[in-house]
mmCIF file with all atom_site columns, C-alpha atoms in Angstrom:
data_model
loop_
_atom_site.group_PDB
_atom_site.id
_atom_site.type_symbol
_atom_site.label_atom_id
_atom_site.label_alt_id
_atom_site.label_comp_id
_atom_site.label_asym_id
_atom_site.label_entity_id
_atom_site.label_seq_id
_atom_site.pdbx_PDB_ins_code
_atom_site.Cartn_x
_atom_site.Cartn_y
_atom_site.Cartn_z
_atom_site.occupancy
_atom_site.B_iso_or_equiv
_atom_site.pdbx_formal_charge
_atom_site.auth_seq_id
_atom_site.auth_comp_id
_atom_site.auth_asym_id
_atom_site.auth_atom_id
_atom_site.pdbx_PDB_model_num
ATOM 1   C CA . MET F 1 1   ? -20.797 -26.178 -80.328 1.00 50.00 ? 1   MET F CA 1
ATOM 2   C CA . ARG F 1 2   ? -22.476 -24.337 -77.505 1.00 52.00 ? 2   ARG F CA 1
ATOM 3   C CA . GLU F 1 3   ? -26.292 -24.034 -77.033 1.00 64.00 ? 3   GLU F CA 1
ATOM 4   C CA . GLY F 1 4   ? -26.810 -25.293 -80.541 1.00 70.00 ? 4   GLY F CA 1
ATOM 5   C CA . GLU F 1 5   ? -24.431 -22.718 -82.081 1.00 78.00 ? 5   GLU F CA 1
ATOM 6   C CA . VAL F 1 6   ? -21.223 -23.284 -83.741 1.00 80.00 ? 6   VAL F CA 1
ATOM 7   C CA . VAL F 1 7   ? -18.327 -21.404 -82.103 1.00 77.00 ? 7   VAL F CA 1
ATOM 8   C CA . GLU F 1 8   ? -15.269 -20.658 -84.171 1.00 79.00 ? 8   GLU F CA 1
ATOM 9   C CA . PRO F 1 9   ? -12.473 -20.234 -84.496 1.00 81.00 ? 9   PRO F CA 1
ATOM 10  C CA . VAL F 1 10  ? -11.304 -22.794 -81.936 1.00 82.00 ? 10  VAL F CA 1
ATOM 11  C CA . LEU F 1 11  ? -7.785  -22.839 -80.713 1.00 82.00 ? 11  LEU F CA 1
ATOM 12  C CA . VAL F 1 12  ? -6.467  -26.141 -79.308 1.00 81.00 ? 12  VAL F CA 1
ATOM 13  C CA . GLN F 1 13  ? -3.479  -25.853 -77.002 1.00 83.00 ? 13  GLN F CA 1
ATOM 14  C CA . PRO F 1 14  ? -1.234  -28.869 -77.544 1.00 85.00 ? 14  PRO F CA 1
ATOM 15  C CA . VAL F 1 15  ? 0.831   -30.544 -74.847 1.00 85.00 ? 15  VAL F CA 1
ATOM 16  C CA . ASP F 1 16  ? 4.331   -31.642 -75.625 1.00 88.00 ? 16  ASP F CA 1
ATOM 17  C CA . SER F 1 17  ? 5.424   -35.188 -74.771 1.00 89.00 ? 17  SER F CA 1
ATOM 18  C CA . ASP F 1 18  ? 7.655   -34.208 -71.861 1.00 90.00 ? 18  ASP F CA 1
ATOM 19  C CA . ARG F 1 19  ? 4.804   -32.335 -70.091 1.00 89.00 ? 19  ARG F CA 1
ATOM 20  C CA . ALA F 1 20  ? 2.368   -35.214 -70.785 1.00 90.00 ? 20  ALA F CA 1
ATOM 21  C CA . ARG F 1 21  ? 4.869   -37.675 -69.329 1.00 91.00 ? 21  ARG F CA 1
ATOM 22  C CA . PHE F 1 22  ? 5.353   -35.493 -66.244 1.00 91.00 ? 22  PHE F CA 1
ATOM 23  C CA . PHE F 1 23  ? 1.584   -35.372 -65.492 1.00 88.00 ? 23  PHE F CA 1
ATOM 24  C CA . ALA F 1 24  ? 1.220   -39.089 -66.237 1.00 90.00 ? 24  ALA F CA 1
ATOM 25  C CA . ARG F 1 25  ? 3.900   -39.909 -63.645 1.00 90.00 ? 25  ARG F CA 1
ATOM 26  C CA . ALA F 1 26  ? 2.376   -37.502 -61.135 1.00 90.00 ? 26  ALA F CA 1
ATOM 27  C CA . LEU F 1 27  ? -1.013  -39.299 -61.436 1.00 88.00 ? 27  LEU F CA 1
ATOM 28  C CA . SER F 1 28  ? 0.390   -42.767 -61.353 1.00 86.00 ? 28  SER F CA 1
ATOM 29  C CA . PRO F 1 29  ? 0.035   -43.223 -57.500 1.00 85.00 ? 29  PRO F CA 1
ATOM 30  C CA . VAL F 1 30  ? -3.612  -42.221 -57.624 1.00 82.00 ? 30  VAL F CA 1
ATOM 31  C CA . VAL F 1 31  ? -5.934  -45.253 -57.082 1.00 76.00 ? 31  VAL F CA 1
ATOM 32  C CA . ASP F 1 32  ? -9.519  -45.421 -58.195 1.00 73.00 ? 32  ASP F CA 1
ATOM 33  C CA . THR F 1 33  ? -11.245 -46.599 -55.040 1.00 69.00 ? 33  THR F CA 1
ATOM 34  C CA . SER F 1 34  ? -14.349 -47.534 -56.967 1.00 66.00 ? 34  SER F CA 1
ATOM 35  C CA . LEU F 1 35  ? -12.452 -50.116 -58.941 1.00 63.00 ? 35  LEU F CA 1
ATOM 36  C CA . TYR F 1 36  ? -12.664 -53.599 -57.414 1.00 60.00 ? 36  TYR F CA 1
ATOM 37  C CA . ASN F 1 37  ? -9.270  -55.399 -57.568 1.00 59.00 ? 37  ASN F CA 1
ATOM 38  C CA . PRO F 1 38  ? -9.483  -58.634 -55.502 1.00 60.00 ? 38  PRO F CA 1
ATOM 39  C CA . ASP F 1 39  ? -6.322  -59.812 -53.814 1.00 60.00 ? 39  ASP F CA 1
ATOM 40  C CA . ALA F 1 40  ? -5.341  -62.020 -50.867 1.00 56.00 ? 40  ALA F CA 1
ATOM 41  C CA . SER F 1 41  ? -6.087  -59.243 -48.388 1.00 55.00 ? 41  SER F CA 1
ATOM 42  C CA . ASP F 1 42  ? -9.782  -59.005 -49.313 1.00 60.00 ? 42  ASP F CA 1
ATOM 43  C CA . LEU F 1 43  ? -12.457 -60.409 -47.096 1.00 62.00 ? 43  LEU F CA 1
ATOM 44  C CA . PRO F 1 44  ? -14.062 -63.504 -48.706 1.00 64.00 ? 44  PRO F CA 1
ATOM 45  C CA . ASP F 1 45  ? -17.708 -63.440 -49.601 1.00 69.00 ? 45  ASP F CA 1
ATOM 46  C CA . ALA F 1 46  ? -18.424 -66.328 -47.175 1.00 74.00 ? 46  ALA F CA 1
ATOM 47  C CA . VAL F 1 47  ? -16.549 -68.304 -44.646 1.00 77.00 ? 47  VAL F CA 1
ATOM 48  C CA . MET F 1 48  ? -17.640 -71.661 -43.207 1.00 81.00 ? 48  MET F CA 1
ATOM 49  C CA . PHE F 1 49  ? -17.023 -71.524 -39.449 1.00 80.00 ? 49  PHE F CA 1
ATOM 50  C CA . LEU F 1 50  ? -16.105 -75.193 -39.269 1.00 81.00 ? 50  LEU F CA 1
ATOM 51  C CA . GLN F 1 51  ? -13.340 -74.577 -41.798 1.00 80.00 ? 51  GLN F CA 1
ATOM 52  C CA . LEU F 1 52  ? -11.767 -72.252 -39.196 1.00 82.00 ? 52  LEU F CA 1
ATOM 53  C CA . LEU F 1 53  ? -12.542 -74.302 -36.123 1.00 82.00 ? 53  LEU F CA 1
ATOM 54  C CA . GLY F 1 54  ? -11.956 -77.754 -37.599 1.00 80.00 ? 54  GLY F CA 1
ATOM 55  C CA . GLN F 1 55  ? -14.415 -80.149 -39.142 1.00 81.00 ? 55  GLN F CA 1
ATOM 56  C CA . GLU F 1 56  ? -13.793 -82.792 -36.482 1.00 81.00 ? 56  GLU F CA 1
ATOM 57  C CA . LEU F 1 57  ? -15.514 -80.645 -33.812 1.00 81.00 ? 57  LEU F CA 1
ATOM 58  C CA . ALA F 1 58  ? -18.875 -81.273 -35.556 1.00 80.00 ? 58  ALA F CA 1
ATOM 59  C CA . SER F 1 59  ? -18.640 -85.015 -35.579 1.00 81.00 ? 59  SER F CA 1
ATOM 60  C CA . ASP F 1 60  ? -16.190 -86.072 -32.765 1.00 82.00 ? 60  ASP F CA 1
ATOM 61  C CA . ALA F 1 61  ? -17.112 -85.364 -29.220 1.00 84.00 ? 61  ALA F CA 1
ATOM 62  C CA . GLY F 1 62  ? -13.681 -86.411 -28.152 1.00 84.00 ? 62  GLY F CA 1
ATOM 63  C CA . ALA F 1 63  ? -12.114 -83.560 -30.189 1.00 84.00 ? 63  ALA F CA 1
ATOM 64  C CA . VAL F 1 64  ? -14.272 -81.105 -28.306 1.00 85.00 ? 64  VAL F CA 1
ATOM 65  C CA . VAL F 1 65  ? -13.239 -82.508 -24.908 1.00 87.00 ? 65  VAL F CA 1
ATOM 66  C CA . ASP F 1 66  ? -9.583  -82.399 -25.973 1.00 86.00 ? 66  ASP F CA 1
ATOM 67  C CA . ARG F 1 67  ? -9.915  -78.756 -26.810 1.00 86.00 ? 67  ARG F CA 1
ATOM 68  C CA . TRP F 1 68  ? -11.543 -78.043 -23.447 1.00 86.00 ? 68  TRP F CA 1
ATOM 69  C CA . GLN F 1 69  ? -8.727  -79.860 -21.745 1.00 87.00 ? 69  GLN F CA 1
ATOM 70  C CA . GLN F 1 70  ? -6.169  -77.793 -23.608 1.00 85.00 ? 70  GLN F CA 1
ATOM 71  C CA . THR F 1 71  ? -7.747  -74.608 -22.231 1.00 83.00 ? 71  THR F CA 1
ATOM 72  C CA . GLU F 1 72  ? -7.972  -76.204 -18.755 1.00 84.00 ? 72  GLU F CA 1
ATOM 73  C CA . SER F 1 73  ? -11.609 -75.366 -18.523 1.00 82.00 ? 73  SER F CA 1
ATOM 74  C CA . ILE F 1 74  ? -12.880 -78.706 -17.243 1.00 83.00 ? 74  ILE F CA 1
ATOM 75  C CA . HIS F 1 75  ? -13.152 -78.884 -13.448 1.00 78.00 ? 75  HIS F CA 1
ATOM 76  C CA . ASP F 1 76  ? -11.646 -81.872 -11.661 1.00 73.00 ? 76  ASP F CA 1
ATOM 77  C CA . ARG F 1 77  ? -14.582 -83.557 -9.876  1.00 69.00 ? 77  ARG F CA 1
ATOM 78  C CA . VAL F 1 78  ? -12.454 -86.375 -8.507  1.00 69.00 ? 78  VAL F CA 1
ATOM 79  C CA . SER F 1 79  ? -9.808  -84.605 -6.436  1.00 66.00 ? 79  SER F CA 1
ATOM 80  C CA . GLU F 1 80  ? -10.967 -82.920 -3.229  1.00 62.00 ? 80  GLU F CA 1
ATOM 81  C CA . THR F 1 81  ? -8.560  -80.064 -3.821  1.00 59.00 ? 81  THR F CA 1
ATOM 82  C CA . PRO F 1 82  ? -9.275  -78.307 -7.157  1.00 56.00 ? 82  PRO F CA 1
ATOM 83  C CA . ALA F 1 83  ? -6.089  -77.860 -9.196  1.00 58.00 ? 83  ALA F CA 1
ATOM 84  C CA . ARG F 1 84  ? -4.934  -74.379 -10.029 1.00 59.00 ? 84  ARG F CA 1
ATOM 85  C CA . ARG F 1 85  ? -4.585  -73.466 -13.697 1.00 57.00 ? 85  ARG F CA 1
ATOM 86  C CA . SER F 1 86  ? -0.968  -73.485 -14.796 1.00 52.00 ? 86  SER F CA 1
ATOM 87  C CA . ARG F 1 87  ? -1.463  -70.331 -16.803 1.00 54.00 ? 87  ARG F CA 1
ATOM 88  C CA . SER F 1 88  ? -3.450  -67.172 -16.589 1.00 57.00 ? 88  SER F CA 1
ATOM 89  C CA . GLY F 1 89  ? -6.948  -67.791 -17.816 1.00 68.00 ? 89  GLY F CA 1
ATOM 90  C CA . THR F 1 90  ? -8.297  -66.112 -20.899 1.00 79.00 ? 90  THR F CA 1
ATOM 91  C CA . LEU F 1 91  ? -11.601 -65.935 -22.722 1.00 86.00 ? 91  LEU F CA 1
ATOM 92  C CA . ARG F 1 92  ? -10.161 -65.924 -26.226 1.00 88.00 ? 92  ARG F CA 1
ATOM 93  C CA . ALA F 1 93  ? -12.421 -67.339 -28.969 1.00 88.00 ? 93  ALA F CA 1
ATOM 94  C CA . LEU F 1 94  ? -12.532 -67.556 -32.676 1.00 87.00 ? 94  LEU F CA 1
ATOM 95  C CA . VAL F 1 95  ? -15.192 -65.197 -34.215 1.00 87.00 ? 95  VAL F CA 1
ATOM 96  C CA . GLY F 1 96  ? -14.398 -65.246 -37.988 1.00 84.00 ? 96  GLY F CA 1
ATOM 97  C CA . GLN F 1 97  ? -11.833 -64.329 -40.504 1.00 82.00 ? 97  GLN F CA 1
ATOM 98  C CA . ALA F 1 98  ? -9.966  -61.034 -41.028 1.00 78.00 ? 98  ALA F CA 1
ATOM 99  C CA . GLY F 1 99  ? -8.287  -61.029 -44.368 1.00 71.00 ? 99  GLY F CA 1
ATOM 100 C CA . ILE F 1 100 ? -6.260  -64.205 -44.746 1.00 74.00 ? 100 ILE F CA 1
ATOM 101 C CA . TYR F 1 101 ? -6.003  -64.811 -40.941 1.00 78.00 ? 101 TYR F CA 1
ATOM 102 C CA . ALA F 1 102 ? -8.514  -66.033 -38.377 1.00 83.00 ? 102 ALA F CA 1
ATOM 103 C CA . MET F 1 103 ? -9.911  -63.359 -36.038 1.00 86.00 ? 103 MET F CA 1
ATOM 104 C CA . HIS F 1 104 ? -10.141 -63.882 -32.315 1.00 88.00 ? 104 HIS F CA 1
ATOM 105 C CA . LEU F 1 105 ? -11.566 -61.838 -29.495 1.00 89.00 ? 105 LEU F CA 1
ATOM 106 C CA . ASP F 1 106 ? -10.586 -62.115 -25.799 1.00 88.00 ? 106 ASP F CA 1
ATOM 107 C CA . LEU F 1 107 ? -13.288 -60.993 -23.322 1.00 85.00 ? 107 LEU F CA 1
ATOM 108 C CA . ARG F 1 108 ? -10.674 -60.779 -20.560 1.00 82.00 ? 108 ARG F CA 1
ATOM 109 C CA . LYS F 1 109 ? -8.105  -58.684 -22.396 1.00 82.00 ? 109 LYS F CA 1
ATOM 110 C CA . GLN F 1 110 ? -10.534 -56.746 -24.602 1.00 84.00 ? 110 GLN F CA 1
ATOM 111 C CA . GLY F 1 111 ? -13.653 -56.847 -22.342 1.00 77.00 ? 111 GLY F CA 1
ATOM 112 C CA . PRO F 1 112 ? -15.231 -57.701 -20.056 1.00 79.00 ? 112 PRO F CA 1
ATOM 113 C CA . HIS F 1 113 ? -18.110 -56.076 -21.910 1.00 84.00 ? 113 HIS F CA 1
ATOM 114 C CA . ALA F 1 114 ? -18.850 -55.906 -25.648 1.00 87.00 ? 114 ALA F CA 1
ATOM 115 C CA . LEU F 1 115 ? -21.192 -53.878 -27.752 1.00 88.00 ? 115 LEU F CA 1
ATOM 116 C CA . VAL F 1 116 ? -22.129 -54.952 -31.264 1.00 88.00 ? 116 VAL F CA 1
ATOM 117 C CA . GLY F 1 117 ? -23.764 -52.376 -33.465 1.00 88.00 ? 117 GLY F CA 1
ATOM 118 C CA . GLY F 1 118 ? -25.019 -52.244 -36.996 1.00 87.00 ? 118 GLY F CA 1
ATOM 119 C CA . THR F 1 119 ? -27.941 -51.483 -39.250 1.00 87.00 ? 119 THR F CA 1
ATOM 120 C CA . THR F 1 120 ? -30.726 -53.902 -39.991 1.00 84.00 ? 120 THR F CA 1
ATOM 121 C CA . GLY F 1 121 ? -29.473 -56.907 -41.876 1.00 83.00 ? 121 GLY F CA 1
ATOM 122 C CA . SER F 1 122 ? -25.782 -56.052 -41.331 1.00 84.00 ? 122 SER F CA 1
ATOM 123 C CA . GLY F 1 123 ? -25.109 -59.471 -39.638 1.00 84.00 ? 123 GLY F CA 1
ATOM 124 C CA . LYS F 1 124 ? -25.151 -58.640 -35.921 1.00 87.00 ? 124 LYS F CA 1
ATOM 125 C CA . SER F 1 125 ? -27.023 -61.818 -35.039 1.00 87.00 ? 125 SER F CA 1
ATOM 126 C CA . GLU F 1 126 ? -24.727 -63.937 -37.170 1.00 87.00 ? 126 GLU F CA 1
ATOM 127 C CA . PHE F 1 127 ? -21.687 -62.409 -35.556 1.00 88.00 ? 127 PHE F CA 1
ATOM 128 C CA . LEU F 1 128 ? -22.997 -63.089 -32.070 1.00 90.00 ? 128 LEU F CA 1
ATOM 129 C CA . GLN F 1 129 ? -23.872 -66.689 -32.971 1.00 89.00 ? 129 GLN F CA 1
ATOM 130 C CA . ALA F 1 130 ? -20.300 -67.190 -34.280 1.00 89.00 ? 130 ALA F CA 1
ATOM 131 C CA . TRP F 1 131 ? -18.923 -65.760 -31.071 1.00 91.00 ? 131 TRP F CA 1
ATOM 132 C CA . VAL F 1 132 ? -21.032 -68.062 -28.998 1.00 91.00 ? 132 VAL F CA 1
ATOM 133 C CA . LEU F 1 133 ? -19.947 -71.066 -31.073 1.00 90.00 ? 133 LEU F CA 1
ATOM 134 C CA . GLY F 1 134 ? -16.355 -69.986 -30.741 1.00 90.00 ? 134 GLY F CA 1
ATOM 135 C CA . MET F 1 135 ? -16.593 -69.675 -26.956 1.00 91.00 ? 135 MET F CA 1
ATOM 136 C CA . ALA F 1 136 ? -18.379 -73.021 -26.716 1.00 91.00 ? 136 ALA F CA 1
ATOM 137 C CA . ALA F 1 137 ? -15.721 -74.736 -28.762 1.00 90.00 ? 137 ALA F CA 1
ATOM 138 C CA . GLU F 1 138 ? -12.859 -73.345 -26.661 1.00 90.00 ? 138 GLU F CA 1
ATOM 139 C CA . TYR F 1 139 ? -14.339 -73.728 -23.114 1.00 91.00 ? 139 TYR F CA 1
ATOM 140 C CA . SER F 1 140 ? -16.433 -76.213 -21.276 1.00 90.00 ? 140 SER F CA 1
ATOM 141 C CA . PRO F 1 141 ? -19.679 -75.427 -19.524 1.00 90.00 ? 141 PRO F CA 1
ATOM 142 C CA . ASP F 1 142 ? -17.639 -75.430 -16.326 1.00 88.00 ? 142 ASP F CA 1
ATOM 143 C CA . ARG F 1 143 ? -16.023 -72.212 -17.455 1.00 88.00 ? 143 ARG F CA 1
ATOM 144 C CA . VAL F 1 144 ? -18.581 -70.493 -19.625 1.00 89.00 ? 144 VAL F CA 1
ATOM 145 C CA . THR F 1 145 ? -22.386 -70.561 -19.654 1.00 89.00 ? 145 THR F CA 1
ATOM 146 C CA . PHE F 1 146 ? -24.840 -68.540 -21.686 1.00 90.00 ? 146 PHE F CA 1
ATOM 147 C CA . LEU F 1 147 ? -28.109 -66.967 -20.760 1.00 87.00 ? 147 LEU F CA 1
ATOM 148 C CA . PHE F 1 148 ? -29.624 -65.673 -24.024 1.00 87.00 ? 148 PHE F CA 1
ATOM 149 C CA . VAL F 1 149 ? -31.892 -62.683 -24.023 1.00 85.00 ? 149 VAL F CA 1
ATOM 150 C CA . ASP F 1 150 ? -33.434 -62.467 -27.461 1.00 82.00 ? 150 ASP F CA 1
ATOM 151 C CA . TYR F 1 151 ? -36.053 -59.792 -28.238 1.00 79.00 ? 151 TYR F CA 1
ATOM 152 C CA . LYS F 1 152 ? -36.688 -61.249 -31.758 1.00 77.00 ? 152 LYS F CA 1
ATOM 153 C CA . GLY F 1 153 ? -38.950 -63.850 -30.363 1.00 78.00 ? 153 GLY F CA 1
ATOM 154 C CA . GLY F 1 154 ? -36.104 -66.327 -29.888 1.00 76.00 ? 154 GLY F CA 1
ATOM 155 C CA . SER F 1 155 ? -35.127 -66.646 -33.500 1.00 81.00 ? 155 SER F CA 1
ATOM 156 C CA . ALA F 1 156 ? -31.594 -65.206 -33.219 1.00 83.00 ? 156 ALA F CA 1
ATOM 157 C CA . PHE F 1 157 ? -30.347 -67.899 -30.795 1.00 85.00 ? 157 PHE F CA 1
ATOM 158 C CA . ALA F 1 158 ? -32.776 -70.693 -31.583 1.00 83.00 ? 158 ALA F CA 1
ATOM 159 C CA . ASP F 1 159 ? -29.954 -73.052 -32.540 1.00 83.00 ? 159 ASP F CA 1
ATOM 160 C CA . CYS F 1 160 ? -27.643 -72.084 -29.650 1.00 87.00 ? 160 CYS F CA 1
ATOM 161 C CA . VAL F 1 161 ? -30.041 -73.319 -26.940 1.00 88.00 ? 161 VAL F CA 1
ATOM 162 C CA . HIS F 1 162 ? -28.896 -76.808 -27.732 1.00 89.00 ? 162 HIS F CA 1
ATOM 163 C CA . LEU F 1 163 ? -25.401 -76.161 -26.481 1.00 90.00 ? 163 LEU F CA 1
ATOM 164 C CA . PRO F 1 164 ? -24.609 -77.677 -23.116 1.00 90.00 ? 164 PRO F CA 1
ATOM 165 C CA . HIS F 1 165 ? -23.469 -74.175 -22.092 1.00 91.00 ? 165 HIS F CA 1
ATOM 166 C CA . CYS F 1 166 ? -26.932 -72.751 -22.397 1.00 91.00 ? 166 CYS F CA 1
ATOM 167 C CA . VAL F 1 167 ? -28.727 -72.151 -19.066 1.00 87.00 ? 167 VAL F CA 1
ATOM 168 C CA . GLY F 1 168 ? -31.822 -70.431 -20.531 1.00 85.00 ? 168 GLY F CA 1
ATOM 169 C CA . LEU F 1 169 ? -33.458 -68.390 -23.253 1.00 86.00 ? 169 LEU F CA 1
ATOM 170 C CA . VAL F 1 170 ? -35.481 -65.329 -22.468 1.00 85.00 ? 170 VAL F CA 1
ATOM 171 C CA . THR F 1 171 ? -37.578 -63.678 -25.202 1.00 83.00 ? 171 THR F CA 1
ATOM 172 C CA . ASP F 1 172 ? -40.085 -60.848 -25.430 1.00 79.00 ? 172 ASP F CA 1
ATOM 173 C CA . LEU F 1 173 ? -42.846 -63.514 -25.840 1.00 82.00 ? 173 LEU F CA 1
ATOM 174 C CA . SER F 1 174 ? -42.553 -64.513 -22.117 1.00 81.00 ? 174 SER F CA 1
ATOM 175 C CA . PRO F 1 175 ? -42.615 -61.474 -19.885 1.00 81.00 ? 175 PRO F CA 1
ATOM 176 C CA . HIS F 1 176 ? -42.548 -63.652 -16.738 1.00 82.00 ? 176 HIS F CA 1
ATOM 177 C CA . LEU F 1 177 ? -39.265 -65.139 -17.842 1.00 81.00 ? 177 LEU F CA 1
ATOM 178 C CA . VAL F 1 178 ? -37.827 -61.614 -18.173 1.00 82.00 ? 178 VAL F CA 1
ATOM 179 C CA . ARG F 1 179 ? -38.691 -60.869 -14.517 1.00 85.00 ? 179 ARG F CA 1
ATOM 180 C CA . ARG F 1 180 ? -37.244 -64.250 -13.457 1.00 85.00 ? 180 ARG F CA 1
ATOM 181 C CA . ALA F 1 181 ? -33.999 -63.518 -15.410 1.00 83.00 ? 181 ALA F CA 1
ATOM 182 C CA . LEU F 1 182 ? -33.616 -60.145 -13.752 1.00 86.00 ? 182 LEU F CA 1
ATOM 183 C CA . THR F 1 183 ? -34.106 -61.664 -10.344 1.00 89.00 ? 183 THR F CA 1
ATOM 184 C CA . SER F 1 184 ? -31.577 -64.375 -11.138 1.00 86.00 ? 184 SER F CA 1
ATOM 185 C CA . LEU F 1 185 ? -29.049 -61.826 -12.393 1.00 86.00 ? 185 LEU F CA 1
ATOM 186 C CA . ARG F 1 186 ? -29.292 -59.780 -9.213  1.00 91.00 ? 186 ARG F CA 1
ATOM 187 C CA . ALA F 1 187 ? -28.807 -62.925 -7.154  1.00 92.00 ? 187 ALA F CA 1
ATOM 188 C CA . GLU F 1 188 ? -25.781 -63.948 -9.251  1.00 87.00 ? 188 GLU F CA 1
ATOM 189 C CA . ILE F 1 189 ? -24.215 -60.486 -8.822  1.00 89.00 ? 189 ILE F CA 1
ATOM 190 C CA . HIS F 1 190 ? -24.625 -60.639 -5.061  1.00 92.00 ? 190 HIS F CA 1
ATOM 191 C CA . TYR F 1 191 ? -23.223 -64.207 -5.028  1.00 90.00 ? 191 TYR F CA 1
ATOM 192 C CA . ARG F 1 192 ? -20.151 -63.071 -6.941  1.00 86.00 ? 192 ARG F CA 1
ATOM 193 C CA . GLU F 1 193 ? -19.624 -60.080 -4.679  1.00 89.00 ? 193 GLU F CA 1
ATOM 194 C CA . HIS F 1 194 ? -19.522 -62.281 -1.644  1.00 90.00 ? 194 HIS F CA 1
ATOM 195 C CA . LEU F 1 195 ? -17.378 -64.850 -3.431  1.00 86.00 ? 195 LEU F CA 1
ATOM 196 C CA . PHE F 1 196 ? -14.816 -62.252 -4.456  1.00 86.00 ? 196 PHE F CA 1
ATOM 197 C CA . ASN F 1 197 ? -14.671 -60.812 -0.986  1.00 89.00 ? 197 ASN F CA 1
ATOM 198 C CA . ARG F 1 198 ? -14.157 -64.258 0.652   1.00 88.00 ? 198 ARG F CA 1
ATOM 199 C CA . LYS F 1 199 ? -11.470 -65.313 -1.869  1.00 83.00 ? 199 LYS F CA 1
ATOM 200 C CA . LYS F 1 200 ? -9.749  -61.937 -2.041  1.00 84.00 ? 200 LYS F CA 1
ATOM 201 C CA . ALA F 1 201 ? -10.063 -61.998 -5.807  1.00 81.00 ? 201 ALA F CA 1
ATOM 202 C CA . LYS F 1 202 ? -10.879 -59.148 -8.187  1.00 77.00 ? 202 LYS F CA 1
ATOM 203 C CA . ASP F 1 203 ? -12.560 -61.301 -10.844 1.00 71.00 ? 203 ASP F CA 1
ATOM 204 C CA . LEU F 1 204 ? -13.611 -64.834 -11.696 1.00 63.00 ? 204 LEU F CA 1
ATOM 205 C CA . ILE F 1 205 ? -10.359 -65.511 -13.646 1.00 63.00 ? 205 ILE F CA 1
ATOM 206 C CA . GLU F 1 206 ? -8.343  -65.367 -10.357 1.00 67.00 ? 206 GLU F CA 1
ATOM 207 C CA . LEU F 1 207 ? -10.495 -67.938 -8.565  1.00 61.00 ? 207 LEU F CA 1
#
């Protein structure tokens, strides 16, 4: 029937079984990408960060210190001569889960800078919070500190300011803190330039 009219006669071209089998086998590798077929390689809907880091880090301060000692990030304040690290330093930290394995990022090997992009609500702040927690769990404040610049009024890193690594929180609600932060950053850059020159080092890892 076409446009309300009956069309006849109609000739139907049959397909023999051999040809049908040939086309079926040719189409067998085709995968419908719109079909959801969960397996072990899929990302889970949610991952508890402590499940990846270890539950003991949330309740046992000794476990945190032990991890810091394993990464040799605690400075010796007793000896007059600071001990050199036995291995090349890294800034590797857990950031989440990729498939069935934990995902790590290393700011020394993959950095030293990072840019996180995404649309509104895509999880940029949550990812940065996870990265901060991963860094804080791996390294002591002797090795890593955080100065948070949050132009969401401070809501993105409100919980992270309680970490011992946090040296400050700058938000758009306090313009004078922004100016102070810029002044401090300039001073820190100049300090590091003089330090590198004096120690003949190319970065902080070599110190």
